[in-house]
């Protein structure tokens, strides 16, 4: 039980606040260091052949993708003009050798090889610069050292290449986060004020969100010491951290206000500042102290009950979301692994903020959480006085219960239509087009592809390695080319679609040579992929000894990526599915609900994937979100969306089903449990989804297309999940299944009893919460017996005065023809169990507090009547109960002591009348005197 945590936080609230403030300051200072630790890339499979070729190129052969690509252009001169040549050569010659390893330009080659460095109109050329250093941080530092020296006099200078693009990615990520937070701050606060109806309560989720952002940065910095972290992780982690923090805070605050209001109503403690009604200063001071003393146990009891219910649900939800993100750790790609690690840590920070920081603030505020109450939140408003069983969500639940088939069919058709575009999905890779259209580094890449010969060609790199590669030969020298290598080059050049095949690298240290194969196809064209497959199936031997052939390039890298993802995806599905099933089994005590929840999540994910293909691959959202369609979607981003959306969908599933399970434990009426569960959680889940959508919507305006794609995917999934799945499809399927929703085989009952994580609404002993409230009866009685809630008969005692129910008209007189209620017999308080050990109290479950026992009908006369089922309180159980203590939460059984027996004749019943109490405080039932 988490109620102990709520009581501990209440007792040590000031200590908790100070510790959290110190921890937040330390985390903020530490988290700022994460911005210099990001690495770019991470989309490739580290064990793939194409990745090996890329590493060999960077280490031994020279990368085909330069660190810095400097584009020079002129409106009046061509590259053949001596002034043009002098300007470029003198500029690059001044670059310090401590920062630059190699410079390649148009004037470095003769003949045909040089033509690829000049544009078709001969007014532009580019210089490829290879920087010193092997790590990204070293290259970035060297780039900053030469960046201001690259301007050539008389020419227009633009810079691109892998290092400037990576730096722009990092800057764009930070700009996106700052812009998103500025965009969402005010709308979030306005929505929170509308939802909570109080200014103070509306500030609390924002405080938790800021704490989660700071904690997320600190955790991300820690992760950089364990593995490389991509800059994309910062946006995804921030988006999830803020969204989950606000969602979790919404549930905690709502439950605390509900529990506190219930406790104050039972004890008759008025809200506001009642001590101000006193006239004297000393009287007001004494009344204020007495009021606070009266509130202290109620505040502690409300916080303990909140932690035992909503707090437990949030922890289970956080573990479930983390389990979904843990599936990303099964993939070899750095991009997915780092987001999985950082995402899990961020979810845990959000859970900590919602279950420690927020309860600390609530313990300090107490009823002051209602400060700044809006008109619609006041007790006299129509909203506050509305019947809880007449709300929109209750009526919607009842409607779905009555007509489940139409609702089910309509929702399934809608989800099916949304999924159809995904059947034509085309996966692509990340390139410069994911940057904003006005990006200077993107402009360089697009200019080279558009204006230069072979600018759009992305060659296939073939590396031949082995011990028989000559150690004293270079392709660039005058040495003769070994015949077997020349023969293999000619075989490559003769392949269909190949326009050229040239030796572009050699390493005697490694013992390998690289051949670049230029073709006429687009990189992701199926014909280019077939060409890669054909090259990989080729063989080369020398003196009957086989040589190693590794194939790289963008086309091969994308093929290897897809193979890796398809290999790891079933493992992820199995691990996440089993982990989710076990967690939900522990929480709900059913094997049907976990399976149904997983199926519902798959439907939400399918609809989200269809919307992504429709919006990004087909380009229908390009105008609205301002991005360049590439004709495909990035594959690793889809895997990331799969994990994140699965976790978020399960998050809402846990919130909904936990309350339905709570109602089922009380009533064992499936229809009533679903309707009332939707009434209690429908508005909260919808509000949480709306707040999350505001956060996601802001990130959908990011400058990087991949982040837009992730944001749109999550946005669609949350909308589908909250509007269609949780509101309509889940209750419809639960109506189909009926009581089978809660089916638990006997051989699993004992296992579940030892690992039960269900919410339990408890009556805390000594908290002053008043007597236990009897469970609500099912709407449809499955037995033909009259039921009355009353306390069991006790040894004779003076009958206390009972005030009849006051009609709504305000009169204290009983209603005509009303059935006389039985006066409850005096006995121990429900908050002090009779069987508790001396000096120790325990909480009573709402079901445990009432015990069913068959009793003879009263007032039915001697001719017998229908027996009555009387539910005794645990504190006043009759002696024939034997003092047995049944397990907490066990549903009541009206025939626990055998089938009901007809009442024995007890003689004519005495006539009873209503008489005033002697002290004049009310009315009571008395026996009429014989006339």
XYZ file of N, CA and C in Angstrom, residues 661-819:
477
model
N -12.497 -1.247 -12.482
C -12.254 -2.374 -11.576
C -12.682 -2.013 -10.150
N -12.437 -0.783 -9.768
C -12.851 -0.338 -8.438
C -14.372 -0.421 -8.292
N -15.091 0.002 -9.333
C -16.548 -0.090 -9.289
C -17.015 -1.541 -9.354
N -16.335 -2.364 -10.109
C -16.714 -3.776 -10.194
C -16.547 -4.465 -8.844
N -15.486 -4.143 -8.116
C -15.284 -4.736 -6.799
C -16.416 -4.364 -5.843
N -17.022 -3.197 -6.053
C -18.094 -2.761 -5.172
C -19.449 -3.339 -5.563
N -19.688 -3.495 -6.857
C -21.039 -3.836 -7.312
C -21.152 -5.199 -7.987
N -20.072 -5.657 -8.622
C -20.112 -6.878 -9.439
C -21.198 -6.783 -10.512
N -21.440 -5.574 -10.960
C -22.367 -5.315 -12.062
C -21.538 -4.736 -13.201
N -21.349 -5.502 -14.275
C -20.453 -5.093 -15.354
C -20.933 -3.800 -16.010
N -22.220 -3.691 -16.303
C -22.737 -2.494 -16.967
C -22.572 -1.265 -16.088
N -22.940 -1.405 -14.828
C -22.826 -0.261 -13.922
C -21.365 0.116 -13.699
N -20.474 -0.878 -13.599
C -19.065 -0.588 -13.368
C -18.469 0.178 -14.537
N -18.806 -0.216 -15.763
C -18.271 0.483 -16.931
C -18.828 1.904 -17.005
N -20.122 2.062 -16.790
C -20.737 3.388 -16.888
C -20.181 4.331 -15.828
N -20.115 3.851 -14.588
C -19.619 4.723 -13.519
C -18.110 4.930 -13.636
N -17.384 3.936 -14.116
C -15.958 4.134 -14.348
C -15.700 5.186 -15.397
N -16.494 5.180 -16.458
C -16.364 6.222 -17.480
C -16.754 7.584 -16.937
N -17.782 7.633 -16.074
C -18.197 8.902 -15.507
C -17.087 9.512 -14.651
N -16.391 8.666 -13.879
C -15.350 9.170 -12.992
C -14.073 9.537 -13.748
N -13.753 8.816 -14.813
C -12.469 9.018 -15.485
C -12.590 9.634 -16.866
N -13.796 9.646 -17.466
C -13.936 10.129 -18.837
C -13.458 11.555 -19.004
N -13.919 12.431 -18.128
C -13.516 13.833 -18.256
C -12.036 14.010 -17.940
N -11.526 13.237 -16.972
C -10.111 13.371 -16.608
C -9.227 12.876 -17.745
N -9.552 11.714 -18.322
C -8.750 11.190 -19.429
C -8.811 12.126 -20.625
N -10.004 12.642 -20.922
C -10.125 13.579 -22.040
C -9.331 14.847 -21.771
N -9.387 15.346 -20.548
C -8.620 16.537 -20.195
C -7.127 16.272 -20.298
N -6.699 15.105 -19.781
C -5.282 14.753 -19.872
C -4.844 14.651 -21.324
N -5.670 14.036 -22.155
C -5.337 13.918 -23.573
C -5.270 15.296 -24.228
N -6.194 16.179 -23.871
C -6.201 17.521 -24.446
C -4.930 18.274 -24.068
N -4.524 18.178 -22.815
C -3.295 18.841 -22.383
C -2.076 18.256 -23.091
N -2.066 16.937 -23.235
C -0.949 16.296 -23.915
C -0.907 16.710 -25.379
N -2.079 16.874 -25.979
C -2.125 17.290 -27.375
C -1.562 18.689 -27.566
N -1.765 19.561 -26.589
C -1.196 20.909 -26.686
C 0.330 20.829 -26.717
N 0.891 19.979 -25.858
C 2.349 19.818 -25.822
C 2.849 19.228 -27.132
N 2.191 18.148 -27.594
C 2.621 17.498 -28.834
C 2.436 18.430 -30.027
N 1.320 19.165 -30.027
C 1.066 20.068 -31.143
C 2.147 21.113 -31.298
N 2.688 21.596 -30.178
C 3.767 22.580 -30.261
C 5.016 21.971 -30.879
N 5.323 20.717 -30.538
C 6.497 20.070 -31.112
C 6.269 19.680 -32.570
N 5.023 19.600 -32.988
C 4.755 19.327 -34.408
C 5.144 20.500 -35.292
N 5.394 21.661 -34.700
C 5.853 22.822 -35.458
C 7.375 22.906 -35.488
N 8.074 21.853 -35.042
C 9.534 21.862 -35.008
C 10.105 22.039 -36.408
N 11.355 22.483 -36.465
C 11.981 22.698 -37.756
C 12.463 21.425 -38.414
N 12.692 20.369 -37.649
C 13.215 19.110 -38.177
C 12.043 18.205 -38.531
N 12.040 17.689 -39.742
C 10.897 16.917 -40.229
C 10.683 15.650 -39.422
N 11.750 15.003 -38.966
C 11.603 13.777 -38.187
C 10.834 14.052 -36.900
N 11.114 15.183 -36.263
C 10.405 15.541 -35.039
C 8.941 15.851 -35.353
N 8.683 16.516 -36.486
C 7.300 16.743 -36.912
C 6.575 15.413 -37.061
N 7.254 14.442 -37.706
C 6.639 13.144 -37.942
C 6.298 12.453 -36.625
N 7.222 12.486 -35.682
C 6.973 11.867 -34.378
C 5.826 12.584 -33.667
N 5.822 13.918 -33.733
C 4.761 14.676 -33.081
C 3.394 14.400 -33.673
N 3.307 14.360 -35.009
C 2.021 14.088 -35.650
C 1.560 12.670 -35.330
N 2.489 11.712 -35.359
C 2.115 10.340 -35.032
C 1.558 10.208 -33.629
N 2.194 10.847 -32.668
C 1.706 10.805 -31.293
C 0.386 11.563 -31.161
N 0.259 12.687 -31.878
C -0.969 13.481 -31.822
C -2.168 12.656 -32.289
N -2.025 12.027 -33.463
C -3.125 11.226 -34.004
C -3.442 10.059 -33.079
N -2.399 9.418 -32.548
C -2.626 8.262 -31.676
C -3.379 8.653 -30.414
N -3.028 9.790 -29.819
C -3.708 10.227 -28.599
C -5.162 10.584 -28.894
N -5.407 11.266 -30.024
C -6.783 11.617 -30.378
C -7.615 10.360 -30.611
N -7.090 9.436 -31.393
C -7.815 8.193 -31.669
C -8.056 7.418 -30.382
N -7.047 7.382 -29.534
C -7.158 6.598 -28.306
C -8.188 7.194 -27.354
N -8.156 8.511 -27.186
C -9.050 9.145 -26.219
C -10.481 9.260 -26.745
N -10.650 9.529 -28.033
C -11.985 9.788 -28.575
C -12.689 8.505 -29.002
N -11.973 7.615 -29.670
C -12.608 6.436 -30.231
C -12.401 5.179 -29.388
N -11.159 4.903 -29.042
C -10.863 3.622 -28.402
C -11.350 3.598 -26.966
N -10.875 4.525 -26.129
C -11.225 4.485 -24.702
C -12.680 4.862 -24.453
N -13.226 5.763 -25.260
C -14.590 6.230 -25.017
C -15.658 5.318 -25.606
N -15.351 4.624 -26.689
C -16.381 3.842 -27.380
C -16.013 2.374 -27.524
N -14.828 2.102 -28.045
C -14.482 0.712 -28.357
C -14.277 -0.122 -27.099
N -13.575 0.421 -26.109
C -13.337 -0.337 -24.871
C -14.643 -0.680 -24.156
N -15.542 0.304 -23.893
C -16.793 -0.077 -23.227
C -17.655 -1.024 -24.070
N -17.633 -0.874 -25.402
C -18.420 -1.783 -26.237
C -17.917 -3.217 -26.110
N -16.611 -3.409 -26.169
C -16.077 -4.765 -26.028
C -16.307 -5.318 -24.630
N -16.256 -4.457 -23.625
C -16.530 -4.926 -22.262
C -17.989 -5.326 -22.113
N -18.869 -4.685 -22.851
C -20.276 -5.089 -22.833
C -20.446 -6.462 -23.475
N -19.729 -6.718 -24.573
C -19.793 -8.025 -25.217
C -19.368 -9.129 -24.246
N -18.273 -8.891 -23.569
C -17.676 -9.928 -22.736
C -18.387 -10.113 -21.407
N -19.046 -9.071 -20.923
C -19.775 -9.194 -19.658
C -18.849 -9.552 -18.514
N -19.268 -10.474 -17.692
C -18.472 -10.874 -16.533
C -17.208 -11.608 -16.930
N -17.088 -12.045 -18.193
C -15.858 -12.696 -18.638
C -14.676 -11.734 -18.633
N -14.946 -10.410 -18.595
C -13.858 -9.451 -18.481
C -12.989 -9.731 -17.268
N -13.597 -10.233 -16.221
C -12.905 -10.385 -14.940
C -12.541 -11.849 -14.667
N -12.540 -12.660 -15.726
C -12.284 -14.084 -15.542
C -10.838 -14.321 -15.131
N -10.682 -15.129 -14.115
C -9.361 -15.505 -13.623
C -9.391 -16.981 -13.284
N -8.636 -17.800 -13.999
C -8.637 -19.231 -13.705
C -8.216 -19.502 -12.278
N -8.748 -20.594 -11.735
C -8.469 -20.920 -10.349
C -7.003 -21.116 -10.050
N -6.259 -21.715 -10.978
C -4.853 -21.986 -10.700
C -4.009 -20.712 -10.698
N -4.574 -19.588 -11.217
C -3.860 -18.308 -11.182
C -4.315 -17.414 -10.044
N -5.398 -17.808 -9.363
C -5.930 -16.954 -8.295
C -4.922 -16.806 -7.166
N -4.302 -17.919 -6.765
C -3.315 -17.833 -5.691
C -2.108 -17.012 -6.074
N -1.666 -17.163 -7.343
C -0.530 -16.363 -7.806
C -0.862 -14.884 -7.793
N -2.072 -14.545 -8.257
C -2.446 -13.130 -8.286
C -2.589 -12.565 -6.878
N -3.057 -13.376 -5.928
C -3.218 -12.897 -4.556
C -1.879 -12.460 -3.961
N -0.788 -13.096 -4.395
C 0.524 -12.746 -3.852
C 1.154 -11.552 -4.567
N 0.639 -11.195 -5.733
C 1.227 -10.092 -6.487
C 0.179 -9.050 -6.876
N -0.882 -8.937 -6.092
C -2.000 -8.051 -6.405
C -1.560 -6.599 -6.324
N -1.834 -5.833 -7.380
C -1.512 -4.405 -7.407
C -2.748 -3.539 -7.552
N -3.925 -4.094 -7.321
C -5.147 -3.339 -7.545
C -5.266 -2.160 -6.594
N -5.985 -1.144 -7.067
C -6.330 -0.026 -6.203
C -7.341 -0.470 -5.167
N -7.216 0.082 -3.975
C -8.203 -0.182 -2.935
C -8.519 1.128 -2.240
N -9.787 1.450 -2.215
C -10.229 2.652 -1.518
C -10.450 2.291 -0.066
N -9.623 2.811 0.816
C -9.631 2.408 2.216
C -10.233 3.474 3.106
N -10.715 3.014 4.273
C -11.144 3.914 5.341
C -10.041 3.896 6.365
N -9.329 4.986 6.510
C -8.162 5.001 7.359
C -8.575 5.158 8.810
N -8.117 4.244 9.612
C -8.460 4.277 11.020
C -7.867 5.497 11.672
N -8.646 6.087 12.533
C -8.171 7.231 13.276
C -8.058 8.491 12.497
N -8.458 8.496 11.250
C -8.317 9.682 10.419
C -9.519 10.587 10.512
N -10.494 10.159 11.235
C -11.670 10.991 11.348
C -12.485 11.058 10.103
N -12.418 10.019 9.302
C -13.129 10.049 8.027
C -14.566 9.618 8.158
N -15.020 9.288 9.366
C -16.409 8.915 9.532
C -16.630 7.451 9.309
N -17.848 6.987 9.475
C -18.160 5.571 9.319
C -18.056 5.126 7.879
N -17.875 3.800 7.738
C -17.781 3.233 6.397
C -19.091 3.391 5.651
N -18.982 3.634 4.373
C -20.158 3.794 3.529
C -20.443 2.463 2.854
N -21.674 1.973 2.893
C -21.962 0.671 2.294
C -21.777 0.705 0.788
N -21.366 -0.424 0.207
C -21.222 -0.477 -1.242
C -22.563 -0.240 -1.944
N -22.479 0.340 -3.119
C -23.678 0.592 -3.888
C -24.209 -0.715 -4.455
N -25.535 -0.885 -4.415
C -26.153 -2.115 -4.901
C -26.162 -2.154 -6.418
N -26.131 -3.349 -7.013
C -26.235 -3.449 -8.472
C -27.547 -2.868 -8.974
N -27.476 -2.333 -10.209
C -28.696 -1.798 -10.806
C -29.703 -2.906 -11.114
N -29.221 -4.092 -11.443
C -30.108 -5.205 -11.737
C -29.908 -6.279 -10.683
N -30.901 -6.470 -9.811
C -30.770 -7.437 -8.725
C -30.899 -8.858 -9.277
N -29.893 -9.707 -9.016
C -29.970 -11.080 -9.532
C -30.709 -12.032 -8.615
N -31.391 -11.499 -7.579
C -32.071 -12.406 -6.645
C -33.356 -11.729 -6.175
N -34.369 -12.480 -5.851
C -35.692 -11.905 -5.517
C -35.839 -11.622 -4.033
N -34.880 -10.997 -3.412
C -34.964 -10.733 -1.984
C -34.760 -9.245 -1.747
N -35.490 -8.753 -0.792
C -35.352 -7.344 -0.426
C -34.030 -7.141 0.305
N -33.354 -6.043 0.016
C -32.058 -5.774 0.625
C -32.132 -4.450 1.359
N -31.596 -4.448 2.571
C -31.532 -3.223 3.363
C -30.123 -3.102 3.912
N -29.556 -1.889 3.810
C -28.266 -1.650 4.441
C -28.539 -1.195 5.876
N -28.030 -1.927 6.822
C -28.202 -1.517 8.221
C -27.167 -2.230 9.052
N -26.967 -1.736 10.241
C -26.038 -2.399 11.149
C -26.733 -3.561 11.827
N -25.955 -4.555 12.157
C -26.526 -5.776 12.714
C -27.070 -5.538 14.118
N -27.966 -6.462 14.540
C -28.508 -6.386 15.887
C -27.389 -6.564 16.907
N -27.477 -5.798 17.960
C -26.498 -5.893 19.044
C -27.249 -6.149 20.340
N -26.548 -6.424 21.406
C -27.238 -6.589 22.690
C -28.103 -5.378 22.997
N -29.176 -5.591 23.715
C -30.120 -4.487 23.978
C -29.422 -3.272 24.540
N -29.785 -2.153 24.029
C -29.246 -0.880 24.499
C -30.283 0.181 24.232
N -30.063 1.320 24.851
C -31.010 2.424 24.648
C -31.026 2.808 23.185
N -32.198 2.844 22.625
C -32.340 3.153 21.205
C -32.063 4.635 20.966
N -31.036 4.948 20.163
C -30.722 6.366 19.928
C -31.761 7.012 19.037
N -31.788 8.321 19.166
C -32.725 9.069 18.325
C -32.252 9.038 16.897
N -33.184 8.867 15.994
C -32.879 8.837 14.572
C -33.659 9.952 13.893
N -32.947 10.776 13.187
C -33.601 11.855 12.462
C -33.997 11.366 11.088
N -35.286 11.375 10.773
C -35.697 10.903 9.445
C -35.079 11.757 8.345
N -35.009 11.189 7.157
C -34.465 11.905 6.015
C -35.305 13.147 5.719
N -34.627 14.248 5.559
C -35.309 15.518 5.303
C -35.595 15.626 3.817
N -36.822 15.839 3.435
C -37.135 15.984 2.011
C -36.435 17.186 1.420
N -36.392 17.235 0.098
C -35.707 18.327 -0.576
C -36.397 19.656 -0.338
N -37.648 19.607 0.019
C -38.343 20.867 0.262
C -37.862 21.596 1.486
N -37.087 20.904 2.372
C -36.541 21.575 3.529
C -37.252 21.231 4.801
N -38.442 20.603 4.795
C -39.170 20.275 6.017
C -38.511 19.112 6.706
N -38.519 19.132 8.022
C -37.931 18.045 8.792
C -38.910 16.928 9.036
N -40.161 17.075 8.630
C -41.150 16.016 8.834
C -40.912 14.889 7.865
N -41.189 13.656 8.284
C -40.992 12.518 7.374
C -42.001 12.555 6.243
N -41.630 11.895 5.147
C -42.526 11.838 4.011
C -43.689 10.912 4.316
N -44.879 11.257 3.874
C -46.035 10.389 4.115
C -45.831 9.032 3.463
N -46.187 8.012 4.208
C -46.107 6.657 3.679
C -44.706 6.108 3.611
N -43.735 6.828 4.185
C -42.362 6.341 4.116
C -42.184 5.129 4.998
N -41.394 4.171 4.548
C -41.100 2.989 5.343
C -40.183 3.372 6.481
